Amino acid sequence: MSDSRIIDGKAFAEKLRGRVAQQVAALKSKHGFTPGLAVVLVGEDPASKVYVKNKGQQTHESGMNSFEHKLPVTTSQAELLALVDKLNKDQAVNGILVQLPLPKQIDPQAILDAIDPAKDVDGFHVVNAGRLATGGKSLVPCTPLGCLMLLKDRLGDLTGKRAIVVGRSNIVGKPMAQLLLNESCTVTIAHSKTRDLAGECRRADIVVAAVGRPEMVRGDWIAPGAVVIDVGINRVDAGGGKTKLVGDVAYAEALPHAGGITPVPGGVGPMTIACLLANTVTAACRQRGVPVPA
Ligand code: NAP
């Protein structure tokens, strides 16, 4: 990736993981504890299995304790709630992540609501969403947190920038908009009912696309020099019986317009697990009453 417009999320995530590993080592030597992350997988969803494996591996590599709980697809909501309760009470567990999606018989909201907000390293609990919105000490959802780090690394101070977030999901769009607002951006949140989406994007210095529609954001929607963060992960037909991953932005079209742009893969994706590790360190430090590393 020699083109300076390309924002290399893979390299940034590697640096962040290295920093987390140093912080974990310092917590062990100075404060005598090792942060622990519990990841719960229910069922056999192939993509979820890969995510959980990667999370466990990277948690180990950072020097933290990783606790993996694999439950059968037939697990009841009561059984999963009982496990969450046990993890909430376990002092060795500082972060809890229940991999979504869950099987039909389980209400995901009931599970997310049951996780102790202090251990909610995904940042999906309403207490953390509320704190993010009202300026309190929250745990921030990992994907938007990763996007913000990439934006600040590229642009420095974001004050006064015009930002558009396309997508308003609870896990990406809304927290992303909130983070940008907290950085004093002027934020537009677009969604499926937005009129003149192209025109809204053209006014923005920062475009974050979190839609789940392959290459929906076209090149001529990007203002000259705008920075584009593509959260989308879409698997599409690549011909010859093969598939490939593309983002929500038509990358080749957008690159000549953009001042910076994340590729898919290799942009936002790798940041998510790195931020999960960073959130686990943050959660562990707060629980132990020791300063959270910068
Ligand atoms: P989601 O819950 O399906 O939300 C999609 C959002 O896009 C909704 O707010 C929807 O609007 C909006 N939208 C749909 N069609 C639109 C259109 N034609 N014009 C404008 N807005 C439109 O998706 P999500 O969970 O936020 O995920 C979004 C994408 O990010 C997916 O590709 C997902 O795979 C990816 N993702 C990546 C990571 C990562 O680690 N890189 C993490 C999470 C998600 P309405 O609200 O009006 O329906």
mmCIF file of C-alpha atoms and ligand atoms in Angstrom:
data_model
loop_
_atom_site.group_PDB
_atom_site.id
_atom_site.type_symbol
_atom_site.label_atom_id
_atom_site.label_comp_id
_atom_site.label_asym_id
_atom_site.label_seq_id
_atom_site.Cartn_x
_atom_site.Cartn_y
_atom_site.Cartn_z
ATOM 1 C CA MET A 1 0.000 0.000 0.000
ATOM 2 C CA SER A 2 2.390 2.751 -1.161
ATOM 3 C CA ASP A 3 -0.361 5.205 -2.213
ATOM 4 C CA SER A 4 -0.513 7.670 0.697
ATOM 5 C CA ARG A 5 -4.260 8.097 0.222
ATOM 6 C CA ILE A 6 -4.830 4.507 1.289
ATOM 7 C CA ILE A 7 -5.463 4.189 5.023
ATOM 8 C CA ASP A 8 -3.786 0.960 6.081
ATOM 9 C CA GLY A 9 -5.985 -0.372 8.886
ATOM 10 C CA LYS A 10 -4.059 -3.625 9.013
ATOM 11 C CA ALA A 11 -0.775 -1.870 9.858
ATOM 12 C CA PHE A 12 -2.483 0.472 12.335
ATOM 13 C CA ALA A 13 -4.211 -2.452 14.065
ATOM 14 C CA GLU A 14 -0.882 -4.281 14.351
ATOM 15 C CA LYS A 15 0.664 -1.232 16.078
ATOM 16 C CA LEU A 16 -2.348 -0.945 18.381
ATOM 17 C CA ARG A 17 -2.104 -4.642 19.322
ATOM 18 C CA GLY A 18 1.592 -4.110 20.072
ATOM 19 C CA ARG A 19 0.722 -1.192 22.349
ATOM 20 C CA VAL A 20 -1.936 -3.266 24.119
ATOM 21 C CA ALA A 21 0.618 -6.047 24.681
ATOM 22 C CA GLN A 22 3.004 -3.526 26.290
ATOM 23 C CA GLN A 23 0.191 -2.241 28.508
ATOM 24 C CA VAL A 24 -0.722 -5.788 29.561
ATOM 25 C CA ALA A 25 2.913 -6.510 30.432
ATOM 26 C CA ALA A 26 3.059 -3.295 32.497
ATOM 27 C CA LEU A 27 -0.170 -4.186 34.342
ATOM 28 C CA LYS A 28 1.297 -7.592 35.208
ATOM 29 C CA SER A 29 4.599 -6.220 36.463
ATOM 30 C CA LYS A 30 3.358 -3.051 38.221
ATOM 31 C CA HIS A 31 -0.067 -4.129 39.468
ATOM 32 C CA GLY A 32 0.168 -7.929 39.509
ATOM 33 C CA PHE A 33 -2.879 -8.790 37.417
ATOM 34 C CA THR A 34 -3.607 -10.062 33.927
ATOM 35 C CA PRO A 35 -6.736 -8.801 32.130
ATOM 36 C CA GLY A 36 -9.090 -11.563 30.976
ATOM 37 C CA LEU A 37 -11.588 -11.659 28.100
ATOM 38 C CA ALA A 38 -14.415 -14.204 27.911
ATOM 39 C CA VAL A 39 -15.897 -14.879 24.482
ATOM 40 C CA VAL A 40 -19.124 -16.867 24.193
ATOM 41 C CA LEU A 41 -20.119 -18.617 20.984
ATOM 42 C CA VAL A 42 -23.508 -20.295 20.667
ATOM 43 C CA GLY A 43 -23.944 -22.609 17.691
ATOM 44 C CA GLU A 44 -21.919 -23.322 14.572
ATOM 45 C CA ASP A 45 -22.212 -20.183 12.400
ATOM 46 C CA PRO A 46 -19.051 -20.458 10.233
ATOM 47 C CA ALA A 47 -18.267 -16.711 10.170
ATOM 48 C CA SER A 48 -18.791 -16.436 13.948
ATOM 49 C CA LYS A 49 -16.466 -19.408 14.518
ATOM 50 C CA VAL A 50 -13.710 -17.649 12.566
ATOM 51 C CA TYR A 51 -14.241 -14.369 14.484
ATOM 52 C CA VAL A 52 -14.167 -16.160 17.844
ATOM 53 C CA LYS A 53 -11.012 -18.085 16.907
ATOM 54 C CA ASN A 54 -9.267 -14.855 15.838
ATOM 55 C CA LYS A 55 -10.370 -13.053 18.997
ATOM 56 C CA GLY A 56 -9.056 -15.858 21.199
ATOM 57 C CA GLN A 57 -5.745 -16.028 19.337
ATOM 58 C CA GLN A 58 -5.154 -12.261 19.435
ATOM 59 C CA THR A 59 -6.139 -12.111 23.117
ATOM 60 C CA HIS A 60 -3.469 -14.742 23.880
ATOM 61 C CA GLU A 61 -0.897 -12.928 21.733
ATOM 62 C CA SER A 62 -1.482 -9.724 23.691
ATOM 63 C CA GLY A 63 -0.631 -11.562 26.923
ATOM 64 C CA MET A 64 -4.192 -11.488 28.276
ATOM 65 C CA ASN A 65 -6.166 -14.468 29.505
ATOM 66 C CA SER A 66 -8.716 -15.757 27.011
ATOM 67 C CA PHE A 67 -11.734 -17.775 28.165
ATOM 68 C CA GLU A 68 -13.708 -19.365 25.331
ATOM 69 C CA HIS A 69 -17.176 -20.788 25.956
ATOM 70 C CA LYS A 70 -18.671 -22.784 23.099
ATOM 71 C CA LEU A 71 -22.306 -23.750 23.591
ATOM 72 C CA PRO A 72 -24.518 -25.938 21.388
ATOM 73 C CA VAL A 73 -27.044 -24.366 19.006
ATOM 74 C CA THR A 74 -29.848 -25.781 21.196
ATOM 75 C CA THR A 75 -28.766 -23.656 24.223
ATOM 76 C CA SER A 76 -31.758 -21.966 25.886
ATOM 77 C CA GLN A 77 -31.909 -18.294 26.813
ATOM 78 C CA ALA A 78 -31.958 -19.279 30.504
ATOM 79 C CA GLU A 79 -28.773 -21.334 30.087
ATOM 80 C CA LEU A 80 -26.984 -18.471 28.330
ATOM 81 C CA LEU A 81 -28.175 -15.989 30.965
ATOM 82 C CA ALA A 82 -26.808 -18.303 33.663
ATOM 83 C CA LEU A 83 -23.389 -18.335 31.961
ATOM 84 C CA VAL A 84 -23.398 -14.518 31.617
ATOM 85 C CA ASP A 85 -24.258 -14.257 35.325
ATOM 86 C CA LYS A 86 -21.337 -16.546 36.203
ATOM 87 C CA LEU A 87 -18.942 -14.493 34.046
ATOM 88 C CA ASN A 88 -20.245 -11.232 35.572
ATOM 89 C CA LYS A 89 -19.228 -12.567 38.991
ATOM 90 C CA ASP A 90 -15.871 -14.052 37.931
ATOM 91 C CA GLN A 91 -13.030 -11.736 39.062
ATOM 92 C CA ALA A 92 -10.640 -13.180 36.453
ATOM 93 C CA VAL A 93 -13.000 -12.043 33.669
ATOM 94 C CA ASN A 94 -12.757 -8.318 32.905
ATOM 95 C CA GLY A 95 -14.505 -8.341 29.532
ATOM 96 C CA ILE A 96 -17.429 -10.388 28.209
ATOM 97 C CA LEU A 97 -18.329 -10.702 24.558
ATOM 98 C CA VAL A 98 -21.281 -12.770 23.365
ATOM 99 C CA GLN A 99 -20.818 -13.375 19.652
ATOM 100 C CA LEU A 100 -23.828 -12.325 17.544
ATOM 101 C CA PRO A 101 -25.976 -13.519 15.846
ATOM 102 C CA LEU A 102 -27.579 -15.860 18.379
ATOM 103 C CA PRO A 103 -29.911 -18.769 17.568
ATOM 104 C CA LYS A 104 -33.614 -17.921 17.128
ATOM 105 C CA GLN A 105 -34.727 -19.071 20.588
ATOM 106 C CA ILE A 106 -32.518 -16.434 22.276
ATOM 107 C CA ASP A 107 -33.394 -12.714 22.427
ATOM 108 C CA PRO A 108 -30.051 -10.948 21.833
ATOM 109 C CA GLN A 109 -31.195 -7.806 23.654
ATOM 110 C CA ALA A 110 -31.977 -9.815 26.801
ATOM 111 C CA ILE A 111 -28.416 -11.185 26.737
ATOM 112 C CA LEU A 112 -26.744 -7.835 26.038
ATOM 113 C CA ASP A 113 -28.789 -6.251 28.850
ATOM 114 C CA ALA A 114 -27.608 -8.974 31.266
ATOM 115 C CA ILE A 115 -23.881 -8.282 30.780
ATOM 116 C CA ASP A 116 -22.368 -6.154 33.554
ATOM 117 C CA PRO A 117 -21.842 -2.739 31.846
ATOM 118 C CA ALA A 118 -18.353 -2.593 33.412
ATOM 119 C CA LYS A 119 -17.446 -5.792 31.480
ATOM 120 C CA ASP A 120 -19.342 -4.902 28.294
ATOM 121 C CA VAL A 121 -16.275 -4.629 26.029
ATOM 122 C CA ASP A 122 -18.489 -4.594 22.925
ATOM 123 C CA GLY A 123 -20.075 -1.383 24.251
ATOM 124 C CA PHE A 124 -23.588 -2.526 23.284
ATOM 125 C CA HIS A 125 -25.229 -2.253 26.736
ATOM 126 C CA VAL A 126 -27.728 0.623 27.030
ATOM 127 C CA VAL A 127 -25.746 2.013 29.974
ATOM 128 C CA ASN A 128 -22.649 2.344 27.790
ATOM 129 C CA ALA A 129 -24.693 3.732 24.859
ATOM 130 C CA GLY A 130 -26.228 6.267 27.268
ATOM 131 C CA ARG A 131 -22.860 7.246 28.719
ATOM 132 C CA LEU A 132 -21.424 7.707 25.227
ATOM 133 C CA ALA A 133 -24.363 9.990 24.411
ATOM 134 C CA THR A 134 -24.156 11.998 27.641
ATOM 135 C CA GLY A 135 -20.385 12.302 27.967
ATOM 136 C CA GLY A 136 -19.796 9.728 30.745
ATOM 137 C CA LYS A 137 -17.052 7.092 31.013
ATOM 138 C CA SER A 138 -18.306 4.429 28.622
ATOM 139 C CA LEU A 139 -16.965 1.386 26.838
ATOM 140 C CA VAL A 140 -17.275 2.317 23.146
ATOM 141 C CA PRO A 141 -18.325 -0.183 20.434
ATOM 142 C CA CYS A 142 -15.153 -1.534 18.826
ATOM 143 C CA THR A 143 -15.805 -0.896 15.128
ATOM 144 C CA PRO A 144 -16.712 2.809 15.461
ATOM 145 C CA LEU A 145 -13.845 3.252 17.938
ATOM 146 C CA GLY A 146 -11.463 1.813 15.330
ATOM 147 C CA CYS A 147 -12.897 4.143 12.659
ATOM 148 C CA LEU A 148 -12.353 7.144 14.929
ATOM 149 C CA MET A 149 -8.731 6.145 15.592
ATOM 150 C CA LEU A 150 -8.067 5.893 11.846
ATOM 151 C CA LEU A 151 -9.699 9.284 11.240
ATOM 152 C CA LYS A 152 -7.723 11.013 13.989
ATOM 153 C CA ASP A 153 -4.509 9.405 12.799
ATOM 154 C CA ARG A 154 -5.147 10.763 9.311
ATOM 155 C CA LEU A 155 -6.679 14.157 10.099
ATOM 156 C CA GLY A 156 -5.555 15.041 13.611
ATOM 157 C CA ASP A 157 -8.060 17.406 15.219
ATOM 158 C CA LEU A 158 -11.551 16.780 13.793
ATOM 159 C CA THR A 159 -13.103 19.965 15.227
ATOM 160 C CA GLY A 160 -15.514 21.630 12.826
ATOM 161 C CA LYS A 161 -15.265 18.950 10.121
ATOM 162 C CA ARG A 162 -18.450 18.114 8.259
ATOM 163 C CA ALA A 163 -19.013 14.378 8.698
ATOM 164 C CA ILE A 164 -21.679 12.093 7.289
ATOM 165 C CA VAL A 165 -22.364 8.627 8.652
ATOM 166 C CA VAL A 166 -24.376 6.508 6.234
ATOM 167 C CA GLY A 167 -26.222 3.920 8.347
ATOM 168 C CA ARG A 168 -27.856 4.243 11.761
ATOM 169 C CA SER A 169 -27.474 0.827 13.375
ATOM 170 C CA ASN A 170 -26.974 0.638 17.136
ATOM 171 C CA ILE A 171 -23.640 -1.139 16.711
ATOM 172 C CA VAL A 172 -21.984 1.056 14.071
ATOM 173 C CA GLY A 173 -23.871 4.065 12.695
ATOM 174 C CA LYS A 174 -25.261 5.645 15.864
ATOM 175 C CA PRO A 175 -22.151 5.255 18.066
ATOM 176 C CA MET A 176 -19.984 6.450 15.152
ATOM 177 C CA ALA A 177 -22.095 9.593 14.826
ATOM 178 C CA GLN A 178 -21.908 10.116 18.583
ATOM 179 C CA LEU A 179 -18.105 9.785 18.604
ATOM 180 C CA LEU A 180 -17.795 12.309 15.766
ATOM 181 C CA LEU A 181 -20.127 14.691 17.587
ATOM 182 C CA ASN A 182 -17.972 14.307 20.708
ATOM 183 C CA GLU A 183 -15.001 15.371 18.526
ATOM 184 C CA SER A 184 -16.966 18.543 17.601
ATOM 185 C CA CYS A 185 -17.714 17.513 14.032
ATOM 186 C CA THR A 186 -20.913 18.714 12.393
ATOM 187 C CA VAL A 187 -22.593 15.363 11.875
ATOM 188 C CA THR A 188 -25.229 14.183 9.425
ATOM 189 C CA ILE A 189 -26.700 10.704 9.921
ATOM 190 C CA ALA A 190 -28.061 9.230 6.701
ATOM 191 C CA HIS A 191 -30.209 6.116 6.288
ATOM 192 C CA SER A 192 -32.503 4.360 3.852
ATOM 193 C CA LYS A 193 -35.040 7.208 3.924
ATOM 194 C CA THR A 194 -32.485 9.990 3.318
ATOM 195 C CA ARG A 195 -33.292 12.174 0.314
ATOM 196 C CA ASP A 196 -30.421 13.054 -2.030
ATOM 197 C CA LEU A 197 -27.823 10.869 -0.320
ATOM 198 C CA ALA A 198 -25.276 11.702 -3.027
ATOM 199 C CA GLY A 199 -25.690 15.440 -2.365
ATOM 200 C CA GLU A 200 -25.405 14.927 1.404
ATOM 201 C CA CYS A 201 -22.152 12.972 0.929
ATOM 202 C CA ARG A 202 -20.703 15.587 -1.444
ATOM 203 C CA ARG A 203 -20.886 18.216 1.321
ATOM 204 C CA ALA A 204 -18.839 16.100 3.750
ATOM 205 C CA ASP A 205 -15.147 16.272 4.722
ATOM 206 C CA ILE A 206 -15.545 12.810 6.292
ATOM 207 C CA VAL A 207 -17.710 10.003 4.891
ATOM 208 C CA VAL A 208 -18.280 6.882 7.000
ATOM 209 C CA ALA A 209 -20.239 4.197 5.144
ATOM 210 C CA ALA A 210 -21.869 1.476 7.282
ATOM 211 C CA VAL A 211 -24.714 0.204 5.151
ATOM 212 C CA GLY A 212 -24.099 -3.386 4.066
ATOM 213 C CA ARG A 213 -24.737 -2.687 0.358
ATOM 214 C CA PRO A 214 -21.851 -3.481 -2.003
ATOM 215 C CA GLU A 215 -20.273 -0.346 -3.523
ATOM 216 C CA MET A 216 -23.374 1.787 -2.958
ATOM 217 C CA VAL A 217 -21.403 5.000 -2.321
ATOM 218 C CA ARG A 218 -20.125 6.088 -5.720
ATOM 219 C CA GLY A 219 -16.882 7.917 -6.525
ATOM 220 C CA ASP A 220 -18.555 11.151 -7.596
ATOM 221 C CA TRP A 221 -20.306 11.385 -4.187
ATOM 222 C CA ILE A 222 -16.908 12.087 -2.600
ATOM 223 C CA ALA A 223 -15.779 15.727 -2.318
ATOM 224 C CA PRO A 224 -12.177 16.400 -3.403
ATOM 225 C CA GLY A 225 -9.888 15.511 -0.507
ATOM 226 C CA ALA A 226 -12.597 14.019 1.724
ATOM 227 C CA VAL A 227 -11.596 11.112 3.966
ATOM 228 C CA VAL A 228 -13.629 7.948 3.435
ATOM 229 C CA ILE A 229 -14.028 5.190 6.030
ATOM 230 C CA ASP A 230 -15.668 2.093 4.574
ATOM 231 C CA VAL A 231 -17.117 -0.171 7.266
ATOM 232 C CA GLY A 232 -19.017 -2.434 4.860
ATOM 233 C CA ILE A 233 -18.064 -6.068 4.417
ATOM 234 C CA ASN A 234 -19.963 -7.603 1.513
ATOM 235 C CA ARG A 235 -19.222 -10.898 -0.174
ATOM 236 C CA VAL A 236 -19.984 -10.721 -3.901
ATOM 237 C CA ASP A 237 -19.629 -12.934 -6.937
ATOM 238 C CA ALA A 238 -16.169 -12.576 -8.508
ATOM 239 C CA GLY A 239 -16.916 -14.802 -11.518
ATOM 240 C CA GLY A 240 -15.628 -18.294 -12.183
ATOM 241 C CA GLY A 241 -17.457 -19.640 -9.144
ATOM 242 C CA LYS A 242 -15.363 -17.429 -6.828
ATOM 243 C CA THR A 243 -16.379 -14.686 -4.409
ATOM 244 C CA LYS A 244 -14.593 -11.603 -3.098
ATOM 245 C CA LEU A 245 -15.070 -9.018 -0.363
ATOM 246 C CA VAL A 246 -16.049 -5.462 -1.237
ATOM 247 C CA GLY A 247 -17.052 -2.513 0.908
ATOM 248 C CA ASP A 248 -20.007 -0.142 0.813
ATOM 249 C CA VAL A 249 -17.926 2.318 -1.252
ATOM 250 C CA ALA A 250 -16.979 1.892 -4.913
ATOM 251 C CA TYR A 251 -13.305 1.961 -3.977
ATOM 252 C CA ALA A 252 -11.650 2.319 -7.413
ATOM 253 C CA GLU A 253 -14.016 5.161 -8.306
ATOM 254 C CA ALA A 254 -13.642 6.936 -4.947
ATOM 255 C CA LEU A 255 -9.831 6.682 -4.624
ATOM 256 C CA PRO A 256 -9.018 9.492 -7.133
ATOM 257 C CA HIS A 257 -11.366 11.892 -5.285
ATOM 258 C CA ALA A 258 -10.455 11.006 -1.705
ATOM 259 C CA GLY A 259 -7.783 12.511 0.521
ATOM 260 C CA GLY A 260 -7.760 9.193 2.368
ATOM 261 C CA ILE A 261 -9.724 5.967 2.050
ATOM 262 C CA THR A 262 -9.835 2.598 3.813
ATOM 263 C CA PRO A 263 -9.695 -0.484 1.561
ATOM 264 C CA VAL A 264 -11.838 -3.587 2.047
ATOM 265 C CA PRO A 265 -10.352 -5.871 3.199
ATOM 266 C CA GLY A 266 -7.483 -4.360 5.192
ATOM 267 C CA GLY A 267 -9.147 -1.160 6.409
ATOM 268 C CA VAL A 268 -11.646 -1.045 9.245
ATOM 269 C CA GLY A 269 -11.949 -4.829 9.677
ATOM 270 C CA PRO A 270 -8.615 -5.469 11.470
ATOM 271 C CA MET A 271 -9.248 -2.512 13.808
ATOM 272 C CA THR A 272 -12.290 -4.152 15.407
ATOM 273 C CA ILE A 273 -10.452 -6.916 17.297
ATOM 274 C CA ALA A 274 -7.560 -4.576 18.178
ATOM 275 C CA CYS A 275 -10.097 -2.197 19.767
ATOM 276 C CA LEU A 276 -11.727 -5.121 21.584
ATOM 277 C CA LEU A 277 -8.354 -5.846 23.207
ATOM 278 C CA ALA A 278 -7.903 -2.157 24.052
ATOM 279 C CA ASN A 279 -11.400 -2.058 25.580
ATOM 280 C CA THR A 280 -10.570 -5.128 27.702
ATOM 281 C CA VAL A 281 -7.514 -3.347 29.125
ATOM 282 C CA THR A 282 -9.648 -0.251 29.810
ATOM 283 C CA ALA A 283 -12.339 -2.340 31.530
ATOM 284 C CA ALA A 284 -9.762 -4.260 33.607
ATOM 285 C CA CYS A 285 -8.040 -1.057 34.781
ATOM 286 C CA ARG A 286 -11.349 0.548 35.791
ATOM 287 C CA GLN A 287 -12.416 -2.591 37.661
ATOM 288 C CA ARG A 288 -9.079 -2.712 39.517
ATOM 289 C CA GLY A 289 -8.997 1.040 40.161
ATOM 290 C CA VAL A 290 -5.697 1.571 38.341
ATOM 291 C CA PRO A 291 -5.085 4.344 35.761
ATOM 292 C CA VAL A 292 -6.251 3.469 32.233
ATOM 293 C CA PRO A 293 -3.229 3.650 29.863
ATOM 294 C CA ALA A 294 -3.429 6.517 27.331
HETATM 295 P P1 NAP B 1 -27.409 -2.782 9.597
HETATM 296 O O1 NAP B 1 -27.771 -2.973 11.018
HETATM 297 O O2 NAP B 1 -28.050 -3.621 8.546
HETATM 298 O O3 NAP B 1 -27.679 -1.244 9.246
HETATM 299 C C1 NAP B 1 -27.566 -0.784 7.936
HETATM 300 C C2 NAP B 1 -27.903 0.687 7.881
HETATM 301 O O4 NAP B 1 -27.777 1.103 6.522
HETATM 302 C C3 NAP B 1 -29.354 1.005 8.316
HETATM 303 O O5 NAP B 1 -29.359 2.118 9.173
HETATM 304 C C4 NAP B 1 -30.062 1.316 6.995
HETATM 305 O O6 NAP B 1 -31.053 2.330 7.092
HETATM 306 C C5 NAP B 1 -28.932 1.843 6.145
HETATM 307 N N1 NAP B 1 -29.227 1.659 4.731
HETATM 308 C C6 NAP B 1 -29.654 0.528 4.125
HETATM 309 N N2 NAP B 1 -29.864 0.772 2.805
HETATM 310 C C7 NAP B 1 -29.570 2.077 2.607
HETATM 311 C C8 NAP B 1 -29.617 2.912 1.468
HETATM 312 N N3 NAP B 1 -29.982 2.468 0.269
HETATM 313 N N4 NAP B 1 -29.254 4.213 1.613
HETATM 314 C C9 NAP B 1 -28.863 4.684 2.828
HETATM 315 N N5 NAP B 1 -28.804 3.936 3.938
HETATM 316 C C10 NAP B 1 -29.167 2.641 3.826
HETATM 317 O O7 NAP B 1 -25.840 -2.936 9.363
HETATM 318 P P2 NAP B 1 -24.588 -2.744 10.377
HETATM 319 O O8 NAP B 1 -24.584 -3.811 11.364
HETATM 320 O O9 NAP B 1 -24.507 -1.318 10.817
HETATM 321 O O10 NAP B 1 -23.389 -3.034 9.362
HETATM 322 C C11 NAP B 1 -23.162 -2.241 8.212
HETATM 323 C C12 NAP B 1 -22.042 -2.855 7.400
HETATM 324 O O11 NAP B 1 -20.846 -2.841 8.169
HETATM 325 C C13 NAP B 1 -22.242 -4.327 6.992
HETATM 326 O O12 NAP B 1 -21.655 -4.526 5.734
HETATM 327 C C14 NAP B 1 -21.467 -5.092 8.040
HETATM 328 O O13 NAP B 1 -21.017 -6.342 7.573
HETATM 329 C C15 NAP B 1 -20.316 -4.149 8.270
HETATM 330 N N6 NAP B 1 -19.685 -4.286 9.593
HETATM 331 C C16 NAP B 1 -18.336 -4.366 9.612
HETATM 332 C C17 NAP B 1 -17.682 -4.470 10.819
HETATM 333 C C18 NAP B 1 -16.171 -4.529 10.829
HETATM 334 O O14 NAP B 1 -15.580 -5.047 11.751
HETATM 335 N N7 NAP B 1 -15.512 -3.971 9.828
HETATM 336 C C19 NAP B 1 -18.385 -4.495 12.011
HETATM 337 C C20 NAP B 1 -19.777 -4.357 11.966
HETATM 338 C C21 NAP B 1 -20.416 -4.247 10.735
HETATM 339 P P3 NAP B 1 -32.446 2.147 7.898
HETATM 340 O O15 NAP B 1 -32.070 2.303 9.355
HETATM 341 O O16 NAP B 1 -33.290 3.244 7.397
HETATM 342 O O17 NAP B 1 -32.938 0.773 7.564
#
